[in-house]
Coordinates of C-alpha atoms in Angstrom, one line a residue:
Chain A
M1186 CA 0.2 0.0 -0.3
S1187 CA 1.2 3.2 -1.1
L1188 CA 1.7 6.4 0.0
W1189 CA -0.1 7.3 -3.3
S1190 CA -3.2 5.1 -2.6
I1191 CA -3.7 6.5 2.0
A1192 CA -4.2 9.8 0.2
W1193 CA -6.2 9.1 -2.5
R1194 CA -8.1 7.2 0.5
Y1195 CA -8.2 10.2 3.0
L1196 CA -9.2 12.0 -0.1
W1197 CA -12.4 9.6 -1.1
N1198 CA -13.5 9.0 2.8
R1199 CA -14.1 13.2 2.5
K1200 CA -15.5 12.6 -1.0
L1201 CA -17.4 16.5 -0.5
T1202 CA -15.4 18.3 0.1
T1203 CA -12.7 16.9 -1.9
A1204 CA -15.1 17.5 -5.2
L1205 CA -16.0 20.9 -4.0
T1206 CA -11.6 21.6 -3.7
I1207 CA -11.8 20.3 -7.0
L1208 CA -14.1 22.0 -8.1
S1209 CA -13.1 25.1 -7.6
V1210 CA -9.7 24.2 -9.3
A1211 CA -11.4 23.8 -12.4
L1212 CA -12.5 27.2 -13.0
G1213 CA -9.9 28.0 -12.4
V1214 CA -8.4 25.9 -14.6
G1215 CA -10.9 25.8 -17.3
M1216 CA -11.1 29.2 -17.8
I1217 CA -6.8 29.7 -17.9
S1218 CA -7.3 26.9 -20.6
A1219 CA -10.3 28.7 -22.3
V1220 CA -8.1 31.8 -22.7
L1221 CA -4.5 31.0 -23.7
T1222 CA -6.6 28.0 -26.6
L1223 CA -9.0 30.6 -27.5
R1224 CA -6.2 33.5 -28.1
E1225 CA -3.3 30.7 -29.8
E1226 CA -6.1 29.7 -32.1
T1227 CA -6.7 33.1 -32.8
Q1228 CA -3.8 34.7 -33.4
R1229 CA -2.8 31.5 -35.6
R1230 CA -5.9 31.6 -37.3
F1231 CA -6.2 35.2 -37.6
E1232 CA -2.6 35.6 -38.6
E1233 CA -3.2 32.2 -41.3
E1234 CA -5.1 34.6 -43.0
G1235 CA -2.1 38.0 -43.1
Q1236 CA 0.0 35.6 -44.4
A1237 CA -2.1 35.0 -48.0
F1238 CA -1.0 38.1 -49.2
D1239 CA 2.2 39.7 -48.6
I1240 CA 1.0 43.4 -49.0
V1241 CA -2.4 45.5 -49.0
V1242 CA -2.4 48.3 -50.7
G1243 CA -5.2 51.0 -50.8
S1244 CA -5.9 54.9 -50.0
K1245 CA -4.1 56.6 -47.5
G1246 CA -5.2 56.3 -44.4
N1247 CA -5.4 53.7 -40.6
P1248 CA -3.1 50.9 -42.5
L1249 CA -4.8 49.1 -39.4
Q1250 CA -8.3 49.8 -41.3
L1251 CA -6.5 48.9 -44.7
V1252 CA -5.9 45.0 -43.6
L1253 CA -9.2 44.2 -41.7
S1254 CA -11.4 46.1 -44.5
T1255 CA -9.9 44.0 -47.0
V1256 CA -8.3 40.9 -45.4
Y1257 CA -10.8 40.4 -42.5
F1258 CA -13.7 42.1 -44.4
M1259 CA -14.6 43.6 -40.5
D1260 CA -13.9 47.4 -40.5
A1261 CA -15.0 50.5 -43.0
P1262 CA -12.9 50.3 -46.4
T1263 CA -10.1 53.5 -46.2
G1264 CA -11.9 55.1 -49.6
N1265 CA -10.6 54.6 -53.4
M1266 CA -7.7 55.0 -55.2
D1267 CA -7.1 54.6 -59.3
Y1268 CA -7.9 51.5 -61.3
S1269 CA -4.3 52.7 -62.7
I1270 CA -2.9 51.8 -59.0
F1271 CA -3.8 48.3 -59.4
E1272 CA -2.0 47.7 -63.2
S1273 CA 0.6 49.4 -62.5
L1274 CA 1.2 47.0 -59.1
K1275 CA 0.3 44.0 -61.3
E1276 CA 3.4 45.0 -64.1
H1277 CA 6.1 45.6 -61.2
E1278 CA 8.8 43.0 -61.1
D1279 CA 8.4 42.1 -57.4
V1280 CA 4.9 41.1 -57.4
T1281 CA 3.3 37.3 -58.5
H1282 CA 0.1 38.4 -57.9
A1283 CA -2.6 41.0 -57.5
F1284 CA -5.9 40.7 -57.2
P1285 CA -8.4 43.8 -57.4
I1286 CA -10.7 44.4 -55.1
A1287 CA -13.6 47.0 -54.7
M1288 CA -16.2 46.5 -52.2
G1289 CA -19.2 49.1 -51.3
D1290 CA -22.3 46.7 -51.3
S1291 CA -23.4 44.4 -48.6
Y1292 CA -26.8 41.6 -49.0
K1293 CA -28.1 41.1 -45.3
G1294 CA -24.6 42.9 -44.1
Y1295 CA -22.5 40.0 -46.0
R1296 CA -20.1 42.8 -47.6
I1297 CA -20.5 42.1 -51.9
V1298 CA -16.6 41.6 -53.0
G1299 CA -16.1 42.7 -56.2
S1300 CA -12.2 41.1 -57.4
S1301 CA -11.0 39.3 -60.6
P1302 CA -12.2 35.9 -61.3
E1303 CA -8.5 34.9 -60.7
L1304 CA -8.8 35.7 -57.3
M1305 CA -11.1 32.1 -56.9
D1306 CA -7.8 30.6 -58.4
F1307 CA -5.4 32.0 -55.6
A1308 CA -3.7 29.2 -53.4
P1309 CA -1.2 30.2 -51.7
G1310 CA 1.0 27.2 -49.7
G1311 CA -1.4 25.0 -53.0
R1312 CA -4.2 25.7 -50.3
S1313 CA -7.0 27.3 -51.0
P1314 CA -9.4 29.6 -49.7
Y1315 CA -12.4 29.2 -51.8
T1316 CA -12.6 25.4 -52.5
L1317 CA -16.3 25.5 -54.9
A1318 CA -18.7 23.2 -52.2
E1319 CA -21.0 23.9 -55.3
G1320 CA -21.3 25.3 -59.1
R1321 CA -18.8 27.7 -60.1
Y1322 CA -16.6 30.1 -60.2
F1323 CA -18.4 33.7 -61.3
E1324 CA -17.2 34.6 -65.2
K1325 CA -19.0 37.0 -65.9
S1326 CA -20.1 40.1 -64.5
Q1327 CA -23.5 39.8 -61.5
E1328 CA -22.8 36.9 -61.0
A1329 CA -21.7 35.9 -57.9
V1330 CA -20.5 33.3 -55.5
L1331 CA -21.3 32.8 -51.8
G1332 CA -19.1 32.0 -49.1
A1333 CA -20.7 29.5 -46.6
Q1334 CA -21.5 31.2 -44.1
V1335 CA -23.3 33.1 -46.9
A1336 CA -25.2 30.5 -47.8
R1337 CA -26.7 29.2 -44.8
D1338 CA -27.9 31.5 -43.5
S1339 CA -29.8 33.6 -46.3
G1340 CA -30.7 30.3 -47.9
L1341 CA -29.5 31.2 -51.2
K1342 CA -28.9 28.4 -53.4
I1343 CA -27.7 28.1 -57.2
G1344 CA -29.6 30.2 -59.7
D1345 CA -31.1 32.2 -56.9
T1346 CA -31.1 35.3 -57.4
F1347 CA -30.6 38.6 -54.6
V1348 CA -30.1 42.3 -55.0
G1349 CA -26.9 44.4 -52.8
T1350 CA -27.8 47.3 -50.4
H1351 CA -26.1 50.5 -51.0
G1352 CA -22.9 50.6 -48.0
L1353 CA -21.5 48.0 -45.7
V1354 CA -23.6 47.3 -43.4
Q1355 CA -27.3 46.6 -42.8
S1356 CA -30.1 48.8 -42.5
A1357 CA -33.8 49.9 -43.1
F1358 CA -32.9 53.1 -44.7
A1359 CA -29.5 51.9 -47.4
E1360 CA -30.1 52.4 -51.4
V1361 CA -30.9 48.7 -52.5
H1362 CA -29.6 48.4 -56.0
D1363 CA -33.2 46.4 -57.5
D1364 CA -31.9 46.9 -61.2
F1365 CA -29.2 45.1 -61.3
P1366 CA -29.6 42.2 -59.2
Y1367 CA -26.8 39.2 -58.6
T1368 CA -27.4 35.5 -60.2
V1369 CA -25.9 32.7 -57.8
V1370 CA -23.6 30.6 -59.4
G1371 CA -21.6 29.2 -56.8
I1372 CA -21.2 28.1 -53.5
L1373 CA -17.7 27.9 -51.2
N1374 CA -17.2 25.4 -49.3
L1375 CA -16.9 26.2 -45.3
S1376 CA -13.3 27.8 -44.2
G1377 CA -13.0 29.1 -40.7
S1378 CA -11.6 32.3 -43.0
P1379 CA -13.8 35.6 -42.7
N1380 CA -14.5 34.2 -47.3
D1381 CA -17.2 32.1 -45.2
R1382 CA -19.2 35.5 -44.8
A1383 CA -18.4 37.4 -48.0
I1384 CA -19.9 37.7 -51.5
F1385 CA -17.9 37.4 -54.5
C1386 CA -18.3 38.7 -57.8
D1387 CA -16.2 40.2 -61.5
I1388 CA -15.1 43.8 -60.9
Q1389 CA -17.5 45.1 -63.4
S1390 CA -20.2 43.8 -61.1
V1391 CA -19.9 46.6 -58.3
W1392 CA -18.4 49.1 -61.1
D1393 CA -21.7 48.4 -62.8
V1394 CA -24.2 49.2 -60.3
H1395 CA -22.6 51.9 -59.2
S1396 CA -22.4 53.8 -62.7
H1397 CA -26.1 53.5 -62.8
C1398 CA -26.5 54.4 -59.3
D1399 CA -24.3 57.3 -59.9
A1400 CA -26.0 58.1 -62.8
D1401 CA -28.6 59.4 -60.5
H1402 CA -27.0 60.0 -56.8
D1403 CA -24.2 61.8 -56.5
H1404 CA -22.0 59.3 -54.5
D1405 CA -18.9 60.4 -55.4
H1406 CA -18.2 61.8 -52.2
E1407 CA -19.3 59.3 -50.2
H1408 CA -17.4 56.1 -52.2
G1409 CA -14.8 58.0 -54.0
H1410 CA -16.8 56.5 -57.8
D1411 CA -15.5 57.5 -60.7
H1412 CA -17.0 55.6 -63.6
D1413 CA -14.9 57.9 -65.8
H1414 CA -11.9 56.4 -64.0
P1415 CA -12.7 52.9 -62.3
E1416 CA -11.5 52.8 -58.7
V1417 CA -10.9 49.1 -57.1
T1418 CA -10.7 49.9 -53.3
A1419 CA -7.4 47.7 -52.4
V1420 CA -4.9 45.4 -54.5
L1421 CA -4.1 42.2 -52.8
V1422 CA -0.5 41.7 -53.7
K1423 CA 2.0 38.4 -53.0
L1424 CA 5.2 39.2 -53.7
A1425 CA 8.4 36.7 -55.2
S1426 CA 9.7 36.8 -51.4
P1427 CA 7.6 37.7 -48.0
A1428 CA 11.3 39.3 -47.7
L1429 CA 10.8 42.2 -50.4
R1430 CA 7.5 43.2 -47.9
F1431 CA 8.9 46.3 -45.8
E1432 CA 10.6 47.2 -49.1
F1433 CA 7.9 46.9 -51.2
K1434 CA 5.4 48.6 -48.5
D1435 CA 8.4 51.6 -48.3
H1436 CA 8.2 51.7 -52.2
I1437 CA 4.6 52.5 -52.2
N1438 CA 4.4 54.6 -49.6
K1439 CA 6.8 56.9 -50.4
R1440 CA 6.3 56.8 -54.4
S1441 CA 2.6 56.9 -54.3
N1442 CA -0.6 58.8 -53.1
A1443 CA -1.4 54.9 -52.1
M1444 CA -0.6 53.2 -48.8
A1445 CA 1.1 49.3 -48.1
A1446 CA 0.4 47.9 -45.6
I1447 CA 1.9 44.5 -44.6
P1448 CA -1.0 42.4 -43.1
I1449 CA 0.7 39.8 -40.6
M1450 CA 2.5 43.1 -39.0
E1451 CA -0.4 45.4 -38.9
I1452 CA -2.3 42.3 -36.3
Q1453 CA 0.6 41.2 -34.7
K1454 CA 0.3 45.1 -33.9
L1455 CA -3.6 45.0 -33.0
Y1456 CA -2.6 41.6 -30.7
E1457 CA -0.5 43.5 -28.7
Q1458 CA -1.9 46.6 -28.5
L1459 CA -5.5 45.8 -27.1
L1460 CA -5.8 42.0 -27.4
G1461 CA -2.5 41.2 -26.0
T1462 CA -4.2 43.1 -22.7
A1463 CA -7.5 41.5 -22.7
K1464 CA -5.6 38.3 -22.7
L1465 CA -3.4 39.5 -19.5
V1466 CA -6.2 40.9 -17.9
L1467 CA -8.8 37.2 -18.2
L1468 CA -5.6 35.2 -17.9
A1469 CA -4.7 37.0 -14.7
I1470 CA -8.8 36.5 -13.5
G1471 CA -8.0 32.7 -13.9
Y1472 CA -4.7 32.8 -11.8
L1473 CA -6.5 34.5 -9.0
V1474 CA -9.4 32.0 -9.4
V1475 CA -7.1 29.0 -8.9
A1476 CA -4.9 31.2 -6.3
I1477 CA -7.9 31.6 -4.4
S1478 CA -8.2 27.5 -5.5
S1479 CA -5.2 26.9 -3.6
L1480 CA -6.1 28.7 -0.2
S1481 CA -9.5 26.5 0.0
I1482 CA -7.1 23.3 -1.0
L1483 CA -5.1 24.9 2.2
I1484 CA -7.7 25.5 4.0
G1485 CA -9.6 22.1 3.3
L1486 CA -6.4 19.7 4.3
Y1487 CA -5.8 22.5 7.1
M1488 CA -9.3 21.1 8.6
A1489 CA -8.6 17.5 7.3
I1490 CA -5.6 17.3 9.6
L1491 CA -6.7 19.0 12.6
Q1492 CA -9.2 16.1 12.2
R1493 CA -7.3 14.0 11.0
R1494 CA -4.4 13.7 13.9
R1495 CA -5.0 10.7 15.5
D1496 CA -4.6 8.8 12.8
L1497 CA -2.0 10.5 11.9
A1498 CA 0.1 9.3 15.8
I1499 CA -1.2 6.1 15.1
M1500 CA 0.6 6.2 11.6
R1501 CA 3.4 7.3 13.6
A1502 CA 3.1 5.1 15.9
L1503 CA 2.9 2.2 13.1
G1504 CA 6.6 3.6 12.2
A1505 CA 5.8 6.1 9.9
T1506 CA 8.0 9.1 9.3
R1507 CA 8.1 13.0 9.8
G1508 CA 8.4 12.8 6.0
E1509 CA 6.2 9.9 5.1
I1510 CA 3.7 11.8 6.9
F1511 CA 4.8 15.0 5.1
G1512 CA 4.8 13.3 2.4
A1513 CA 1.4 11.9 1.9
V1514 CA -0.6 14.8 3.0
I1515 CA 1.4 17.0 0.0
I1516 CA 0.3 13.9 -1.9
E1517 CA -3.3 14.8 -1.4
A1518 CA -2.6 18.3 -2.9
F1519 CA -1.7 16.4 -5.6
W1520 CA -4.5 14.0 -6.4
V1521 CA -7.2 17.2 -5.5
T1522 CA -4.8 19.4 -8.2
L1523 CA -4.0 17.5 -10.8
L1524 CA -8.0 15.8 -11.2
G1525 CA -8.9 19.8 -10.7
I1526 CA -6.6 20.4 -13.3
I1527 CA -7.8 17.6 -15.8
A1528 CA -11.5 18.5 -14.2
G1529 CA -10.4 22.5 -16.1
W1530 CA -8.8 21.1 -19.2
F1531 CA -12.5 19.8 -19.8
M1532 CA -14.5 22.8 -18.8
G1533 CA -12.0 25.1 -21.0
A1534 CA -12.8 22.4 -24.1
V1535 CA -16.5 23.0 -23.6
T1536 CA -16.3 25.9 -22.9
C1537 CA -13.7 26.8 -26.2
A1538 CA -16.6 25.0 -27.7
V1539 CA -19.1 27.3 -26.5
L1540 CA -17.4 30.1 -27.7
N1541 CA -16.3 28.5 -30.7
H1542 CA -19.7 28.5 -32.5
F1543 CA -19.9 31.9 -31.2
L1544 CA -16.3 33.1 -33.3
V1545 CA -18.0 31.4 -36.7
T1546 CA -20.9 32.9 -36.5
R1547 CA -19.5 36.6 -35.6
I1548 CA -16.0 36.8 -37.8
G1549 CA -16.2 33.2 -38.9
F1550 CA -13.1 31.6 -37.4
H1551 CA -13.1 28.3 -36.2
V1552 CA -11.4 27.6 -33.0
P1553 CA -10.3 23.9 -32.3
A1554 CA -11.3 22.0 -29.7
I1555 CA -8.8 22.9 -26.5
H1556 CA -5.4 21.2 -26.7
M1557 CA -1.8 20.8 -25.4
T1558 CA 0.4 24.0 -26.1
A1559 CA 3.4 24.6 -24.7
D1560 CA 1.6 28.6 -23.0
L1561 CA -0.6 25.5 -21.5
V1562 CA 2.0 23.3 -20.0
S1563 CA 3.1 26.2 -18.5
A1564 CA -0.3 27.4 -17.0
Y1565 CA -0.8 23.2 -15.5
S1566 CA 2.5 23.1 -15.0
A1567 CA 2.1 26.5 -12.3
V1568 CA -1.2 25.1 -11.1
M1569 CA 0.3 22.2 -10.1
L1570 CA 2.7 24.5 -8.0
M1571 CA 0.3 26.7 -6.2
G1572 CA -1.2 23.7 -5.1
L1573 CA 1.3 21.4 -3.6
I1574 CA 2.6 25.3 -2.3
A1575 CA -1.1 25.1 -0.6
G1576 CA 0.0 21.8 0.2
I1577 CA 3.3 22.9 2.4
L1578 CA 1.1 24.9 5.2
P1579 CA -1.2 21.7 6.4
A1580 CA 1.9 18.7 5.4
W1581 CA 3.9 21.1 8.3
Q1582 CA 1.1 21.2 10.8
A1583 CA 1.1 17.2 9.9
Y1584 CA 5.2 16.8 9.9
R1585 CA 5.9 18.4 13.4
S1586 CA 2.5 16.9 15.5
D1587 CA 3.2 15.4 19.0
V1588 CA 2.5 12.3 18.6
A1589 CA 2.8 10.9 22.3
R1590 CA -0.1 14.1 22.7
D1591 CA -2.5 13.5 19.5
L1592 CA -2.5 9.9 20.5
S1593 CA -3.6 10.4 24.4
E1594 CA -5.5 13.7 23.6
L1595 CA -7.8 12.8 21.1
Chain B
M967 CA 13.9 -7.0 27.3
V968 CA 12.6 -4.3 28.3
L969 CA 15.2 -1.8 30.6
L970 CA 14.8 1.5 32.0
E971 CA 17.1 2.9 34.4
Q972 CA 17.1 6.3 36.4
V973 CA 14.8 8.1 33.6
S974 CA 13.6 11.2 34.2
R975 CA 11.3 13.2 31.8
R976 CA 9.9 17.5 33.1
L977 CA 5.5 16.4 31.7
G978 CA 5.2 20.5 33.0
P979 CA 5.3 22.6 34.9
G980 CA 6.1 21.2 38.5
V981 CA 5.6 18.1 37.3
L982 CA 8.6 15.0 36.8
F983 CA 8.8 11.6 35.7
S984 CA 10.2 9.4 37.3
C985 CA 11.8 5.9 37.2
E986 CA 14.5 4.2 39.0
K987 CA 14.1 0.7 37.8
F988 CA 12.4 -1.2 35.4
H989 CA 12.9 -4.4 33.9
A990 CA 11.3 -6.7 31.9
L991 CA 12.4 -10.2 30.5
P992 CA 12.3 -11.2 26.9
G993 CA 8.7 -13.1 26.1
S994 CA 7.6 -12.0 30.4
R995 CA 3.5 -10.7 29.9
T996 CA 4.0 -7.4 33.0
A997 CA 1.0 -5.6 33.6
L998 CA 2.2 -1.6 35.0
W999 CA -0.2 -1.1 36.3
G1000 CA -0.9 2.1 38.5
P1001 CA -4.3 5.2 38.8
S1002 CA -5.8 7.7 36.6
G1003 CA -2.6 10.1 35.8
C1004 CA 0.0 8.1 37.9
G1005 CA 2.2 8.3 34.7
K1006 CA 2.2 4.6 33.5
S1007 CA 0.9 6.6 29.5
T1008 CA 4.4 8.1 30.1
M1009 CA 6.1 5.3 30.9
L1010 CA 4.9 3.7 27.6
N1011 CA 5.3 6.2 25.7
L1012 CA 9.3 6.6 26.5
I1013 CA 9.7 2.6 26.3
T1014 CA 8.7 4.0 22.3
G1015 CA 10.3 6.5 22.3
L1016 CA 7.1 7.7 21.4
L1017 CA 8.5 10.6 24.9
R1018 CA 12.3 11.0 24.7
P1019 CA 13.4 11.2 28.6
D1020 CA 15.6 14.3 29.6
S1021 CA 18.0 11.7 31.1
G1022 CA 18.0 7.8 31.9
T1023 CA 18.7 5.0 29.7
I1024 CA 15.7 3.3 27.5
R1025 CA 16.9 0.0 26.4
I1026 CA 15.2 -1.9 24.4
D1027 CA 16.4 -5.4 23.3
N1028 CA 19.6 -4.8 24.4
E1029 CA 20.1 -1.9 22.1
D1030 CA 19.9 2.1 23.9
I1031 CA 17.4 3.5 22.3
T1032 CA 17.6 7.3 24.1
P1033 CA 20.6 8.1 22.2
L1034 CA 18.0 6.9 18.8
S1035 CA 17.6 9.6 16.0
E1036 CA 14.0 10.0 15.4
S1037 CA 14.0 8.5 12.1
R1038 CA 15.8 5.5 13.2
M1039 CA 13.1 5.3 16.4
D1040 CA 10.4 5.5 13.8
A1041 CA 12.3 2.4 12.1
F1042 CA 13.0 0.8 15.7
R1043 CA 9.4 1.5 16.7
G1044 CA 8.0 -0.5 13.4
E1045 CA 10.0 -3.2 13.2
R1046 CA 10.3 -4.1 16.7
M1047 CA 7.1 -2.9 18.2
G1048 CA 3.6 -3.7 18.1
F1049 CA 0.7 -0.8 19.7
V1050 CA -2.6 -2.1 20.9
F1051 CA -4.7 0.9 22.3
Q1052 CA -8.1 1.3 24.1
T1053 CA -9.9 3.1 21.4
F1054 CA -8.3 0.7 18.7
N1055 CA -7.3 3.7 16.9
L1056 CA -8.0 1.7 13.6
L1057 CA -7.8 3.7 10.0
P1058 CA -11.3 4.6 9.2
P1059 CA -11.1 4.8 5.5
F1060 CA -9.5 1.2 5.4
S1061 CA -10.6 -2.4 5.1
A1062 CA -9.5 -4.6 7.7
L1063 CA -7.3 -6.4 6.3
Q1064 CA -5.8 -3.2 4.6
N1065 CA -5.7 -1.7 8.9
V1066 CA -3.1 -5.2 9.2
L1067 CA -1.6 -4.6 5.8
L1068 CA -0.8 -1.0 7.5
G1069 CA 1.0 -2.6 10.2
M1070 CA 3.9 -3.4 7.9
R1071 CA 3.3 -0.6 5.3
F1072 CA 5.6 1.4 7.2
S1073 CA 8.2 -1.3 8.1
D1074 CA 10.6 -3.2 6.9
A1075 CA 9.6 -6.6 9.2
I1076 CA 8.6 -8.5 6.1
P1077 CA 9.1 -7.7 2.5
E1078 CA 6.3 -6.9 0.7
K1079 CA 5.7 -10.2 -0.8
E1080 CA 4.5 -11.8 1.5
W1081 CA 2.5 -9.2 3.0
K1082 CA -1.1 -10.0 2.1
D1083 CA -0.4 -13.6 3.3
Q1084 CA 0.9 -12.8 6.6
A1085 CA -2.2 -10.2 6.9
L1086 CA -4.6 -13.3 5.3
T1087 CA -3.0 -15.1 8.1
M1088 CA -3.2 -13.2 11.2
L1089 CA -6.7 -12.1 10.4
E1090 CA -7.6 -15.7 10.9
R1091 CA -6.0 -16.1 13.7
V1092 CA -7.8 -13.4 15.6
G1093 CA -11.1 -14.9 13.5
L1094 CA -11.9 -12.2 11.5
E1095 CA -11.6 -14.0 7.8
R1096 CA -15.0 -13.6 7.2
R1097 CA -14.3 -9.5 8.0
L1098 CA -11.4 -8.8 5.9
Q1099 CA -13.2 -6.0 3.7
S1100 CA -15.3 -4.4 6.4
K1101 CA -14.9 -0.9 7.8
P1102 CA -14.0 -0.2 11.4
G1103 CA -16.9 1.4 11.4
T1104 CA -18.8 -2.0 10.5
L1105 CA -17.3 -3.8 12.7
S1106 CA -17.9 -4.3 16.3
V1107 CA -16.1 -3.0 18.8
G1108 CA -14.5 -6.8 20.3
E1109 CA -13.7 -7.2 16.3
R1110 CA -12.1 -4.0 16.2
Q1111 CA -9.3 -4.4 18.9
R1112 CA -8.6 -8.0 17.4
V1113 CA -8.2 -6.0 14.6
A1114 CA -5.5 -4.1 16.5
I1115 CA -4.3 -7.4 17.7
A1116 CA -3.6 -8.6 14.4
R1117 CA -2.1 -5.3 13.0
A1118 CA 0.4 -5.1 16.6
L1119 CA 1.1 -8.5 16.0
V1120 CA 1.6 -9.0 12.0
N1121 CA 5.5 -7.4 11.9
K1122 CA 6.1 -10.3 13.9
P1123 CA 7.9 -7.3 16.9
R1124 CA 9.4 -8.5 19.6
L1125 CA 7.5 -6.1 21.8
I1126 CA 3.4 -5.5 22.7
V1127 CA 2.6 -2.0 24.5
A1128 CA -1.4 -2.8 24.9
D1129 CA -2.7 1.1 26.4
E1130 CA -6.1 -0.3 28.7
P1131 CA -6.8 -2.6 26.0
T1132 CA -9.9 -3.7 27.5
G1133 CA -11.2 -0.2 28.8
S1134 CA -13.8 -0.2 26.3
L1135 CA -15.1 -3.1 26.0
D1136 CA -18.1 -4.6 27.6
P1137 CA -16.8 -7.9 30.5
K1138 CA -17.8 -10.6 27.8
T1139 CA -15.8 -9.2 25.3
A1140 CA -12.9 -7.9 27.6
T1141 CA -12.2 -11.4 28.6
S1142 CA -12.1 -13.0 25.2
V1143 CA -9.5 -10.0 24.2
M1144 CA -7.0 -10.1 27.1
S1145 CA -6.7 -14.2 26.9
L1146 CA -6.5 -13.6 23.0
L1147 CA -4.1 -10.9 23.3
L1148 CA -2.5 -13.0 26.5
E1149 CA -2.3 -16.6 23.8
L1150 CA -1.0 -15.2 21.5
C1151 CA 2.0 -13.3 22.8
E1152 CA 2.7 -16.6 24.3
E1153 CA 2.7 -18.5 21.8
E1154 CA 4.6 -15.6 19.1
K1155 CA 7.2 -15.4 22.4
V1156 CA 6.8 -11.6 22.2
T1157 CA 7.2 -9.6 25.3
L1158 CA 3.7 -8.0 26.6
L1159 CA 3.5 -4.5 28.6
L1160 CA -0.1 -4.1 29.4
V1161 CA -0.9 -0.8 31.1
T1162 CA -4.3 -0.7 33.0
H1163 CA -5.3 0.7 35.8
D1164 CA -7.9 -2.0 36.2
R1165 CA -6.4 -3.9 39.3
G1166 CA -8.2 -7.5 37.8
I1167 CA -6.8 -7.3 34.4
A1168 CA -3.5 -6.4 35.6
E1169 CA -3.5 -9.4 38.9
Q1170 CA -4.1 -11.4 34.8
L1171 CA -0.6 -11.4 34.0
P1172 CA 2.0 -13.0 35.5
D1173 CA 3.7 -9.7 36.1
L1174 CA 3.3 -6.6 38.2
F1175 CA 4.3 -3.8 37.7
D1176 CA 3.2 -1.0 40.1
C1177 CA 3.5 2.6 38.8
T1178 CA 2.2 4.9 41.3
G1179 CA 4.0 7.4 42.1
L1180 CA 6.4 7.5 38.6
A1181 CA 4.8 10.7 37.8
R1182 CA 4.9 13.7 40.4
E1183 CA 4.5 17.6 41.9
D1184 CA 8.4 18.5 41.1
E1185 CA 9.9 19.1 44.8
S1186 CA 13.2 20.6 43.8

């Protein structure tokens, strides 16, 4: 019979107290697990998207806004710029791929993104983010390919038609482009990327809709449309080598009226500045919960040791050393903390699953089930250390007990 | 063999335990008799090393235990001594069999591979072969004391110390438990020191040591 099984039997002997202590540890561990996993996975997915293109070129403004609006479809574009910029970029010797992007309309809150048909064939690293679930890619104006989430939420099927509304957010007062219906020709596979929330069409469609629109209204002020000289919202650029990013960015920023941004850099800055702080706050709360849990381990074990003074004295009388008694109590703290970590891991997994559902609906990002990472291993080790430290005081109490007194008094 | 010579121990403000000489031969069965507070339990604690004397010599099996380190004393106690208490002192989370196994867990007296056989044999000898998996709470008081006797003897100790072993038992059960304890000590040729305040019980043993006055007010 090992000290491990002796400690286990004592924990089992006070099931309710043990279960409550384990639960309190699990709450903290669950929170830490969820925060770390969500942070790592969302950052990884954001960065994956950001890596697809080396450079985004748009009109001058906030580079993060440019990246968020054109790569992640999450923010308002910085404005429009002349189509000639796209043409000159396309001809640049360092550019292997350049895709024009034009935005301005939406359908039920989902952006209509105009680009060249070549965008659909773009497969960075051999993986295409635009694989078809059904139908085909757009080939001419007013043909649309729906992101998976758009298709699911709108109920649109191949052959259905819809009309866009002016602006990128859903509004009852938005102008509806009734004269320019789109026909659904394809639906993309669910990719867990922002593409799930976008409607892709030929850039000519966007120009056609706004050409007509501008005949009735003057939107030039708002969107900068000038149809004698077509405009684009941004250009997505893939360079011959990622090493050229900084040089190319500086080149654009210094020598043109446009602004270049490196998506991956902007996203990392966003994480450091904003989400990094949020992560720290959530982690701090998680560790605070674990600290409180450690206190409950300490109190639980301390009370148990007080109640078990006689049992410990009997073990001493049977020949157990002070070290063995100390070890048995520390092992109890170990069991409680270990079970708390395991239970917390499951709670974190459930939390991730729930939050995953939320993130998919909200921003189109899938977060896979919780899995072990170096950060999580470090966090669990820290929790285990706190649990063991919490066991030291009760273990010390047991260590220094007076056997003769405990046997005679109790 | 148990030998105490010139042993003294201060027990608190103004109270001193003092024993000029006590001698128990190997295999003897001695009652340490006296009224409550006379110092008989203190004497037992000194013999088992749970208390250390301020002065004097205590020899068990010809080994002077007074200079032993605490860890060495723990090991010595585990290997050579068995305890039987008034309130049985079985560990509640463990079954009868596990309580007896625990008697071997903290000593090196019996090789681990023999633990289970040894425990089963001892429980059979005290008549509890049908209650192996019973927890102490489900055993009668007599059965609990039998488990305690099995646990005390399972290591084949040289010395059994029994502190009021029948103090919590009804007369009929007490008689039966006393007979069992004496019989097993006789069979195993173990030295028995039995603390009791009951003169009748004390007189059941061949030797009697009067503990009256061992603990007294310090006159110095």
